[in-house]
Structure formats: structure tokens, C-alpha cells
XYZ file of C-alpha atoms in Angstrom:
596
model
C 29.783 17.041 39.331
C 27.381 18.101 41.999
C 24.353 16.010 41.052
C 23.792 12.465 42.201
C 22.124 10.994 39.141
C 23.627 9.348 36.105
C 22.035 8.066 32.958
C 21.402 4.700 34.522
C 20.359 5.920 37.945
C 21.876 7.271 41.170
C 25.638 7.432 41.188
C 27.310 5.115 43.625
C 28.871 7.081 46.438
C 32.617 7.235 45.978
C 35.195 9.957 46.295
C 36.447 11.248 42.940
C 39.654 9.449 42.115
C 39.338 7.099 45.077
C 40.998 3.739 44.607
C 39.458 0.460 45.587
C 41.388 -1.146 48.413
C 43.456 -3.898 46.853
C 42.545 -6.686 49.209
C 42.699 -9.063 46.288
C 41.144 -12.500 46.308
C 43.424 -15.229 47.625
C 46.346 -15.845 45.340
C 45.525 -19.513 45.093
C 42.062 -18.749 43.696
C 43.515 -16.359 41.110
C 46.135 -18.942 40.157
C 43.399 -21.585 39.901
C 41.361 -19.437 37.490
C 44.352 -18.734 35.251
C 45.361 -22.398 35.259
C 41.840 -23.480 34.276
C 41.859 -21.017 31.373
C 45.305 -22.176 30.273
C 44.243 -25.839 30.478
C 41.075 -25.138 28.507
C 43.116 -23.514 25.747
C 45.739 -26.260 25.801
C 44.877 -27.110 22.192
C 46.590 -23.853 21.204
C 49.924 -25.503 21.929
C 49.032 -28.885 20.393
C 51.605 -30.272 17.995
C 48.963 -30.816 15.316
C 47.492 -27.319 15.460
C 48.711 -25.469 12.414
C 47.433 -22.536 10.395
C 44.089 -22.007 8.674
C 42.409 -19.662 6.229
C 43.752 -16.080 6.260
C 46.766 -17.117 8.350
C 48.596 -18.042 5.158
C 48.051 -14.589 3.654
C 49.613 -13.003 6.730
C 52.527 -15.445 6.658
C 53.129 -14.693 2.992
C 53.376 -10.985 3.749
C 55.740 -11.679 6.660
C 57.963 -13.801 4.420
C 58.416 -10.805 2.110
C 59.484 -8.547 4.980
C 62.812 -9.059 6.786
C 61.286 -9.482 10.249
C 61.351 -6.606 12.689
C 63.983 -4.836 10.596
C 61.354 -4.104 7.976
C 58.610 -3.255 10.426
C 58.375 0.371 9.333
C 57.044 -0.846 5.990
C 53.831 -1.933 7.687
C 53.109 1.711 8.597
C 53.082 2.733 4.939
C 51.190 -0.246 3.513
C 47.518 -1.198 3.872
C 46.373 -4.781 4.341
C 43.631 -5.004 1.704
C 41.110 -2.412 3.019
C 42.607 -2.357 6.519
C 45.377 -0.424 8.229
C 46.831 -2.457 11.121
C 50.591 -1.826 11.318
C 51.005 -2.647 15.018
C 49.230 -5.959 14.562
C 51.646 -6.847 11.778
C 54.548 -5.675 13.900
C 53.583 -8.250 16.539
C 53.493 -10.927 13.835
C 56.891 -9.731 12.570
C 58.376 -10.266 16.041
C 57.157 -13.863 16.010
C 58.438 -14.344 12.477
C 61.905 -13.079 13.430
C 62.209 -15.724 16.155
C 60.100 -18.652 14.971
C 59.476 -18.252 11.221
C 56.383 -20.345 10.417
C 56.257 -22.505 13.564
C 52.500 -22.460 14.410
C 52.747 -23.099 18.155
C 54.694 -19.874 18.730
C 51.989 -17.751 17.127
C 49.198 -19.516 19.010
C 51.024 -19.160 22.334
C 51.516 -15.440 21.693
C 47.772 -15.100 21.193
C 47.141 -17.039 24.395
C 49.570 -14.763 26.273
C 47.682 -11.710 24.985
C 44.425 -13.271 26.155
C 45.945 -13.845 29.606
C 47.056 -10.205 29.702
C 43.531 -9.135 28.823
C 42.195 -11.321 31.637
C 44.446 -9.458 34.051
C 43.228 -6.108 32.718
C 39.607 -7.223 33.094
C 40.377 -8.287 36.663
C 41.943 -4.888 37.390
C 39.010 -2.972 35.893
C 36.343 -5.122 37.565
C 38.156 -4.845 40.902
C 38.053 -1.050 40.641
C 34.364 -1.139 39.761
C 32.975 -3.837 42.039
C 35.659 -5.200 44.372
C 38.169 -8.078 44.382
C 35.655 -10.935 44.394
C 33.795 -9.566 41.385
C 37.138 -8.917 39.708
C 38.130 -12.560 39.954
C 34.738 -13.792 38.741
C 34.775 -11.338 35.841
C 38.250 -12.472 34.797
C 37.108 -16.097 34.850
C 33.979 -15.406 32.791
C 35.921 -13.327 30.276
C 38.766 -15.811 30.054
C 36.409 -18.716 29.346
C 33.693 -16.875 27.433
C 32.583 -19.157 24.554
C 32.494 -16.254 22.087
C 36.215 -15.602 22.581
C 37.501 -18.912 21.229
C 37.889 -17.539 17.697
C 39.963 -14.542 18.769
C 42.350 -16.756 20.772
C 42.652 -19.860 18.594
C 42.753 -18.180 15.185
C 46.099 -16.561 14.504
C 44.541 -14.040 12.106
C 42.329 -12.712 14.913
C 45.284 -11.466 16.951
C 44.352 -7.959 15.818
C 41.308 -8.183 18.122
C 43.397 -9.380 21.071
C 45.981 -6.648 20.686
C 43.445 -3.853 20.148
C 41.501 -4.941 23.245
C 44.677 -5.111 25.340
C 45.759 -1.594 24.380
C 42.258 -0.147 24.735
C 41.806 -1.604 28.229
C 45.258 -0.359 29.178
C 44.228 3.081 27.936
C 41.179 3.039 30.198
C 43.093 1.947 33.283
C 45.675 4.689 32.777
C 43.091 7.450 32.770
C 43.646 10.170 35.350
C 42.717 13.822 35.502
C 46.266 15.049 35.063
C 47.370 15.933 31.543
C 50.261 13.450 31.567
C 47.953 10.510 32.193
C 45.511 11.838 29.577
C 48.379 11.848 27.078
C 49.303 8.258 27.975
C 45.662 7.244 27.671
C 45.443 8.830 24.206
C 48.714 7.215 23.113
C 47.445 3.734 23.978
C 44.165 4.499 22.220
C 46.170 5.387 19.104
C 48.083 2.111 19.447
C 44.763 0.241 19.710
C 43.560 1.904 16.496
C 46.821 0.935 14.785
C 46.132 -2.656 15.833
C 42.533 -2.769 14.596
C 40.143 -0.041 13.537
C 37.279 -1.513 15.625
C 38.666 0.402 18.630
C 37.544 3.674 17.059
C 34.570 4.192 19.413
C 36.583 3.619 22.605
C 36.567 7.354 23.523
C 32.924 6.753 24.470
C 34.137 4.240 27.073
C 36.887 6.532 28.356
C 34.467 9.456 28.623
C 31.912 7.316 30.471
C 34.580 6.151 32.927
C 35.771 9.691 33.649
C 32.192 10.957 33.906
C 30.360 8.186 35.772
C 33.067 6.421 37.785
C 35.641 9.131 38.488
C 32.995 11.897 38.434
C 35.357 14.384 36.876
C 34.412 17.983 36.104
C 33.238 19.014 32.666
C 36.594 20.729 32.056
C 38.464 17.459 32.655
C 36.018 15.568 30.435
C 36.653 18.010 27.605
C 40.402 17.645 28.142
C 40.089 13.862 27.875
C 38.094 14.169 24.657
C 40.664 16.590 23.278
C 43.508 14.134 23.781
C 41.505 11.232 22.356
C 40.458 13.340 19.375
C 44.091 14.224 18.712
C 44.995 10.523 18.678
C 42.176 9.844 16.224
C 43.459 12.593 13.934
C 46.970 11.105 13.947
C 45.506 7.714 13.031
C 43.460 9.280 10.228
C 46.567 10.964 8.826
C 48.611 7.741 8.924
C 45.783 5.753 7.372
C 45.392 8.223 4.532
C 49.156 8.302 3.975
C 49.054 4.525 3.411
C 46.647 5.023 0.506
C 43.360 4.208 2.241
C 40.330 6.513 2.622
C 40.686 8.443 5.896
C 37.259 7.423 7.220
C 37.178 3.948 5.727
C 34.885 4.784 2.832
C 31.233 5.765 2.509
C 29.997 2.447 3.922
C 31.380 3.342 7.342
C 29.947 6.837 7.510
C 26.702 5.727 9.257
C 28.739 4.144 12.068
C 30.944 7.208 12.402
C 27.811 9.351 12.567
C 26.408 7.110 15.303
C 29.739 7.422 17.141
C 29.466 11.219 16.979
C 25.877 11.038 18.248
C 26.969 8.930 21.231
C 29.691 11.421 22.152
C 27.298 14.340 21.732
C 24.733 12.640 23.950
C 27.388 12.012 26.610
C 28.460 15.641 26.562
C 24.867 16.807 26.875
C 24.077 14.471 29.765
C 27.343 15.237 31.554
C 26.598 18.966 31.587
C 25.474 20.060 35.073
C 22.429 21.741 33.562
C 21.011 18.378 32.412
C 20.503 16.990 35.935
C 16.758 17.556 35.725
C 16.491 15.691 32.421
C 18.416 12.722 33.782
C 16.284 12.644 36.907
C 13.124 12.781 34.789
C 14.353 9.870 32.637
C 15.270 7.787 35.680
C 11.933 8.365 37.409
C 10.138 7.219 34.243
C 12.474 4.405 33.333
C 9.782 1.719 33.271
C 7.345 3.570 30.992
C 10.295 4.417 28.753
C 11.296 0.736 28.683
C 7.702 -0.193 27.771
C 7.743 2.383 24.973
C 11.020 0.967 23.677
C 9.555 -2.563 23.716
C 6.502 -1.328 21.787
C 8.756 0.335 19.228
C 10.703 -2.897 18.802
C 7.468 -4.779 18.280
C 6.337 -2.310 15.625
C 9.680 -2.608 13.835
C 9.389 -6.386 13.998
C 5.972 -6.308 12.350
C 7.337 -3.986 9.680
C 10.328 -6.258 9.025
C 8.109 -9.344 8.745
C 5.309 -7.821 6.667
C 7.220 -5.528 4.313
C 9.542 -7.380 1.892
C 11.668 -4.279 1.071
C 12.707 -3.976 4.741
C 15.824 -6.090 4.143
C 18.105 -3.607 5.909
C 15.888 -3.771 8.997
C 15.988 -7.562 9.018
C 19.766 -7.379 8.646
C 19.992 -5.051 11.644
C 17.936 -7.452 13.748
C 20.104 -10.361 12.589
C 23.235 -8.478 13.716
C 21.628 -7.675 17.060
C 20.645 -11.296 17.515
C 24.118 -12.501 16.588
C 25.663 -10.304 19.276
C 23.017 -11.065 21.906
C 23.120 -14.843 21.464
C 26.900 -15.100 21.399
C 27.431 -12.769 24.360
C 24.915 -14.357 26.753
C 24.904 -18.006 25.713
C 26.843 -20.328 28.061
C 27.606 -22.564 25.075
C 28.920 -21.643 21.659
C 25.917 -21.396 19.286
C 27.929 -21.639 16.061
C 26.903 -25.222 15.401
C 23.280 -25.263 16.540
C 21.866 -21.853 15.594
C 23.499 -21.003 12.286
C 22.469 -19.259 10.142
C 20.786 -17.013 12.676
C 17.162 -16.038 11.835
C 16.605 -12.287 11.898
C 13.687 -12.624 14.318
C 16.092 -13.956 16.968
C 17.560 -10.460 17.105
C 14.098 -8.971 17.582
C 13.362 -11.384 20.412
C 16.760 -10.685 21.962
C 16.186 -6.933 21.846
C 12.748 -7.251 23.450
C 14.141 -9.548 26.156
C 16.970 -7.090 26.867
C 14.510 -4.220 27.283
C 12.377 -6.348 29.590
C 15.365 -7.397 31.686
C 16.498 -3.783 32.041
C 13.076 -2.778 33.265
C 12.735 -5.723 35.667
C 16.245 -5.395 37.098
C 16.358 -1.605 37.254
C 16.746 -1.528 41.034
C 19.570 -3.996 41.144
C 21.196 -2.445 38.085
C 20.969 1.134 39.291
C 24.138 3.074 39.809
C 27.136 4.388 37.980
C 28.777 1.032 37.289
C 25.920 -0.511 35.237
C 25.503 2.787 33.371
C 29.215 2.788 32.540
C 29.049 -0.846 31.397
C 26.093 -0.006 29.145
C 28.116 2.749 27.443
C 31.054 0.328 27.188
C 28.900 -2.309 25.501
C 27.397 0.188 23.058
C 30.839 1.523 22.073
C 32.266 -1.977 21.644
C 29.375 -3.155 19.464
C 28.954 -0.065 17.278
C 32.005 -0.566 14.983
C 31.168 -4.267 14.427
C 27.376 -3.968 14.407
C 27.014 -5.276 10.841
C 29.612 -8.052 11.072
C 28.372 -11.571 11.736
C 31.113 -13.661 10.097
C 32.506 -14.791 13.436
C 32.397 -14.153 17.192
C 35.866 -12.591 17.218
C 34.147 -9.258 16.586
C 32.585 -9.532 20.053
C 35.856 -9.960 21.954
C 35.927 -6.426 23.389
C 32.152 -6.443 23.951
C 32.508 -9.521 26.183
C 34.391 -7.384 28.742
C 31.394 -5.367 30.027
C 29.204 -8.473 29.804
C 31.646 -10.421 32.002
C 31.909 -7.592 34.540
C 28.141 -7.112 34.713
C 27.556 -10.867 35.125
C 30.166 -11.008 37.912
C 28.578 -8.028 39.659
C 25.144 -9.657 39.541
C 26.489 -12.943 40.910
C 28.274 -11.227 43.774
C 25.245 -9.031 44.520
C 22.643 -11.805 44.512
C 24.598 -14.408 46.443
C 26.990 -13.941 49.312
C 30.493 -14.603 48.064
C 31.357 -16.963 50.913
C 28.230 -19.093 50.586
C 28.272 -22.693 49.395
C 25.882 -21.978 46.461
C 28.315 -19.413 45.085
C 31.175 -21.884 45.144
C 29.100 -24.680 43.594
C 27.699 -22.357 40.939
C 31.170 -21.025 40.203
C 32.617 -24.516 39.838
C 29.804 -25.606 37.510
C 30.127 -22.430 35.437
C 33.893 -22.759 35.089
C 33.605 -26.441 34.144
C 30.928 -25.721 31.518
C 32.791 -22.805 29.989
C 36.127 -24.621 30.062
C 34.580 -27.642 28.376
C 33.229 -25.437 25.609
C 36.622 -23.840 24.999
C 38.371 -27.224 24.910
C 35.777 -28.589 22.459
C 36.218 -25.628 20.137
C 39.976 -26.131 20.356
C 39.549 -29.630 18.960
C 37.550 -28.121 16.078
C 40.379 -25.692 15.282
C 42.965 -28.491 15.390
C 40.770 -30.535 13.038
C 40.422 -27.561 10.674
C 44.182 -27.071 10.397
C 44.680 -30.788 9.737
C 41.895 -30.827 7.142
C 43.480 -27.827 5.391
C 46.866 -29.566 5.194
C 45.282 -32.770 3.858
C 43.257 -30.830 1.273
C 46.375 -29.037 0.033
C 48.190 -32.365 -0.274
C 45.284 -33.890 -2.221
C 45.214 -30.982 -4.659
C 48.978 -31.097 -5.155
C 48.889 -34.845 -5.789
C 46.129 -34.563 -8.411
C 47.620 -31.486 -10.133
C 51.186 -32.761 -10.463
C 54.558 -31.195 -9.539
C 54.104 -27.632 -8.356
C 50.540 -27.664 -9.786
C 52.040 -25.851 -12.786
C 49.345 -24.834 -15.271
C 46.618 -26.577 -13.290
C 43.138 -25.072 -13.133
C 41.487 -26.175 -9.920
C 37.742 -25.893 -9.320
C 36.233 -26.704 -5.938
C 32.663 -27.803 -6.611
C 32.031 -27.325 -2.907
C 34.520 -25.648 -0.587
C 34.573 -25.195 3.195
C 34.290 -21.750 4.755
C 33.372 -22.287 8.418
C 32.991 -26.037 8.879
C 32.222 -26.983 12.493
C 32.029 -23.262 13.262
C 35.701 -22.475 12.589
C 37.441 -20.778 9.662
C 38.975 -23.180 7.161
C 38.605 -21.820 3.636
C 41.229 -22.840 1.078
C 43.217 -20.208 -0.828
C 46.248 -19.843 -3.094
C 48.495 -18.931 -0.157
C 47.560 -22.109 1.747
C 48.327 -24.321 -1.254
C 51.692 -22.666 -1.812
C 52.692 -22.705 1.843
C 51.585 -26.247 2.660
C 52.240 -28.118 -0.580
C 54.365 -25.905 -2.828
C 51.357 -25.800 -5.168
C 50.853 -22.714 -7.358
C 48.009 -23.515 -9.793
C 47.104 -21.299 -12.713
C 43.601 -20.897 -11.297
C 41.661 -21.756 -8.145
C 37.890 -21.272 -8.298
C 34.926 -22.256 -6.178
C 31.370 -23.008 -7.251
C 29.571 -23.370 -3.897
C 30.762 -22.430 -0.439
C 29.461 -24.581 2.409
C 29.440 -22.054 5.185
C 28.297 -23.752 8.377
C 28.721 -27.510 8.506
C 30.404 -30.515 6.894
C 27.632 -31.936 4.674
C 27.854 -35.261 2.894
C 27.581 -34.567 -0.830
C 27.116 -37.065 -3.662
C 28.831 -35.633 -6.729
C 28.923 -36.696 -10.360
C 30.309 -35.140 -13.551
C 28.786 -36.594 -16.719
C 28.230 -35.253 -20.230
C 29.083 -31.689 -19.332
C 26.830 -31.494 -16.273
C 28.025 -31.374 -12.693
C 25.457 -32.700 -10.210
C 25.701 -32.275 -6.461
C 23.196 -33.807 -4.025
C 22.952 -33.509 -0.274
C 20.164 -35.218 1.664
C 20.088 -32.850 4.605
C 20.433 -29.246 3.610
C 20.509 -27.003 6.687
C 21.191 -23.803 4.762
C 24.354 -21.774 4.493
C 25.378 -22.645 0.919
C 26.552 -19.606 -1.048
C 27.238 -19.267 -4.752
C 28.169 -16.462 -7.121
C 27.423 -15.041 -10.544
C 31.106 -14.277 -11.152
C 32.689 -17.026 -8.971
C 34.365 -14.284 -6.957
C 31.785 -12.533 -4.797
C 29.735 -15.115 -2.927
C 26.616 -13.195 -2.025
C 23.887 -15.467 -3.442
C 22.389 -17.642 -0.703
C 20.887 -20.935 -1.881
C 17.344 -20.936 -0.554
C 15.771 -23.887 1.244
C 12.263 -22.818 0.228
C 12.581 -22.474 -3.533
C 14.897 -22.917 -6.507
C 17.925 -20.712 -7.088
C 18.833 -20.096 -10.730
C 21.585 -17.980 -12.263
C 24.306 -17.960 -14.901
C 27.992 -17.903 -13.988
C 31.160 -18.074 -16.133
C 30.814 -21.862 -16.337
C 27.231 -21.782 -17.635
C 23.659 -22.130 -16.261
C 23.379 -22.994 -12.571
C 20.367 -24.176 -10.594
C 19.805 -25.402 -7.038
C 16.465 -27.114 -6.351
C 15.381 -28.110 -2.821
C 13.163 -31.160 -2.326
C 12.036 -31.475 1.248
C 15.186 -31.623 3.354
C 17.434 -32.477 0.393
C 19.054 -30.246 -2.209
C 20.144 -30.934 -5.786
C 22.561 -28.610 -7.600
C 23.191 -28.785 -11.344
C 25.879 -26.826 -13.123
C 25.991 -26.992 -16.929
C 29.526 -26.637 -18.281
C 29.161 -24.737 -21.523
C 32.757 -23.708 -22.133
C 35.429 -25.886 -23.731
C 37.877 -24.869 -21.006
C 35.822 -26.811 -18.473
C 37.257 -30.046 -19.868
C 40.676 -29.100 -18.555
C 39.560 -28.364 -15.000
C 40.550 -30.572 -12.092
C 37.457 -30.892 -9.921
C 37.249 -31.426 -6.166
C 34.345 -31.721 -3.772
C 34.304 -31.076 -0.022
C 32.149 -33.800 1.517
C 31.963 -35.322 4.965
C 34.725 -33.090 6.283
C 37.356 -33.860 3.639
C 38.303 -32.723 0.153
C 38.424 -35.400 -2.549
C 39.056 -35.358 -6.283
C 36.046 -35.737 -8.576
C 36.687 -37.940 -11.604
C 34.693 -37.064 -14.759
C 32.225 -39.768 -15.815
C 31.363 -40.716 -12.260
């Protein structure tokens, strides 16, 4: 490309295809960073750290497959609405060696995270030099949002997809052979988790902005990546799933196509004048964007039907808070108000305008495309920070670049700031590890309590959880049939839930008298969910007013009174007499005796 302007500003001067001189940071500093990360995640190897939540569903599927020998079966079978055969293949390898020994699975996840740290270091070193590479690896390795992807066995799909996607990017070269290798790893990333679908945007941006390849090479890269996507679509459809993931994902796929089309238009040599015009007017454009955000915020607040808009802002806020916060916000800002997303978007626009000089160049522009592509497939998902694992890569690299740019790397402030940052991030990771260990222990104790109350094998038992954990202490710990069977040999006739406590471990006073179940909590912080069919928990119990509905058990009402909440469930059916009731209160599951 002959022009010297990119979307984000003037291209940094570098020869096409030039490699950064590998004068890596001292080996002892690199070893120190990796040791700190390993020590922070030491809970992953703790003897008491078992499985939680969806882990048991994966283990059950592995138990039905003869290890690696039956691995081909994963390529012809969906996993609910997902198609992730390579992720299951990695689990099958663990199962072949270790069966259901938890530490082996957790250590595999930690090894994948370490591999991703190395890939982040390699990418950041290419983009900004060895010092920034080491800082970026440290920030990524200890990023608070990444604890869920590393500690939770079921989130290995995110680790594996990120590893293969980053490997795909680092393999990119102009020659056809490297393009083929790049596309093959992209296909492997898709077969690990479908959230890698937008990664061609990242690959295109790297070839365009960093390597400054010709338009012919860019089209060749897109051709290879498109071929890989077609192979994935064929395999997915052959497994019995919709090729594009269903109508609900069409808006995201359309946005993906728009991003690629915009890249192609801006990469064309004839668009140099447009890019230059946009760069020269970047501050007025940023002000216009801030005004538009403000108008949308007013609309979302003043117009009750604008629920989709409030949801979009909530998703934006979820991503912004988790990606930039130095501490994990799961326990102090949950549920996330939608207006936080609006404020985060306005702050981001303001920061871009204020830091435009420092952020000018090809590298920040590439990182912006990277962030957009990583967030697009998960833009509506706020169930956990694991969805932001890949998005934390450009954030870590950008933060490292700013630190190295603002402060001289050999200065005392840099070292002090680095030590404080590493200590704070490492402390956060270790604290979240203790939460995950607690969750696995709580799950095992809950399964034992249910099995004891229901009798041998829980045969014929109908279990109802008046309140059940979902994400207590910010980690996944919901109870399911697979967990009961795996941990306690308990296979009840039915397992139902009345109210899910999504965010904390509330203390609940429960009583069951004369056909009425009463639940009281003195400090209701929100996050309780219930259901009209006791299957799809989409009804949020409001803190501002009563919630009333009818479910299969009978009339249900939840009435707030100041900071407290009282829930009453009338049991109209005769079958309710034969239920065995439990309540999750104060971080443990206990049996509820009728008449108390």
C-alpha cells in the first residue's frame, strides 16, 4: 500500500514483513512473570478443587465415549446447540489418562492459559517490542476477567479457541502455504468454539495495517479464511445443527459481514482520501459519537419499549467493566445496571479523543479491530467473564504499550508500578481460586445432603430446590442431575427449582406450613430468578414492586419491603406432599422439613 494513513491514523513506519529484533526481555524476568501467574492459579491444583456445574454434563458424555478411540463421534454429534468437536477431543485425551480426576483437567486448562500467555508475548513483541511483550503477557495472564476461563473446566473451549486463533494470526504470511496454515488453525479454532467466527477481521487487519500487504494478498487471505468457514459450516450442518446457528445469530453474522466489507473498502488504495479526511476530523467525529450515545441514553431511559437498547448498553457495560477493572467486579457490581454501559461507552469515546495522539498509528488501529472482532460474537452474553477471554488480548497489549510509552522502561516508577500491578492482579486471581474451590466443595456437600434425605440411589424421589445457587460468590455452582449422579450416585425421579439465587449467598428463612412455602431474606440485592414453567428462568424478581405469576406448583408471589423480600408459593397440587424440599441459604443446601 502506498498511502501512509490507516483507519486509526498514520501507519507506523516499518518494512512490509519486517520482523522485530528478538532481543527478548531478560529470561529471569520472563520466568518471574510465569511463576507469579502459576502461583496465583495454584488453587487449580488444590486437592479439594473438584468439578462444578456443567462439568458433570461433559464428564457424563466422556464416560459414554471410549476415550480418544471414539473421538470421531464428537465430529458427528452436537453438544446441545453447540458444535465443538475439538474441545471435546481435548477432554477425551484427559479422560483416557485420568478418568474423572479433577486436578488433571484443571492443570490442562492452566497449561493452555500459559500457552496463550506465550502467544500474547509473541504478538505483543512483534507489535511493540520485547518490554511491551512481557508486560502484555503479565497483564493477560493475571487479568481478573480470565479467572473463569482458567478455573472452570467447562470453559476450556474458550482457552483452546483463543490458542488456535492466536496461533493462526502469528502464522500469517503472504505466501499461499502460510495462508493455508493460517486458515487451518482458524478452522480448528471454530471447531473448538464458535465464538472465533469473526477472527478473519483480526487476520485481515494484521495483514493490512501491520504487514501492509497489497490488496491482492488481502483478498487471498480472505479467500483462505472463507474456505475454512465453509468447511466448518458443512461439518456443523452435517451434525444436525443449523449452518449459521439459527435466526438469533443472523444479526451478528450481518455485523461481521459489515466489518469485513468496511475493511475491504478502507484497504482499497482509492480510499486514502477518505481515511485522511476521517483522521483530520477525528475529534469532531468523536464528539458526534458522544452526542449520539447521549441521545440513545435518553431514549433508553425515557422510552419503556426500548428494552433491546437497554440490553445492548448492559452488554457493553459488562464488557467494559470486566476488561478495564483491576479487580473482579462480579461480587460488587452485579447485576450490572444498563446505564453503566452507556457511561462506559461515553468514557471510551472521550478517552479515544483525548489520547488520539498517543494512540495514533497502525498498532492501536489493529488492536481496535481485534477488540471489535473478539466482542462481536459474544456481545449479548453476560453470564460470565469467560466470554471476554479473547477480548482481553488486545486490551492487555494496548495497556502494555501505553505503560511503555508513558514511562521509560528502566525507570524506578515503572518497576514499582509493575510490582504493585502484578501483586494486585495476582491477589485477585488467588481470591477467585478460593471461591472456585469453595463452590466445588459446596456442590459435593449439597449432593451428599440430597442423597441422604432421598434414600438409597434417590430412587423415585422428587426433589425441589426452593432456592438454588447459580453463581454464588461470582462462580458457577448450579446443581443438576449429572452432578447428583456423579458425586452421590443419586438419580431422582425429578429435580426442580423454584427460585435461582444468581449472584450471592443470601441467608433465607424458610418455612413450609399448611400448603404454603414462605421464603424471607432480609437483604435482597437482586438477582433472584423464577419461572412460569420451572424450566426457563427468565422472570427477574423486582426489588421495586411485587412479582406475581402462576407456575405448575400454584400461585407465586414475591413482595419486597424495603431491603427485605418475602416469597410465598401456594402448593395447590396433591403431588406437592411427596416432594423433598431443600433451601440454599448462607452458602449451603439444607433440607426443609414440612411444618417448620
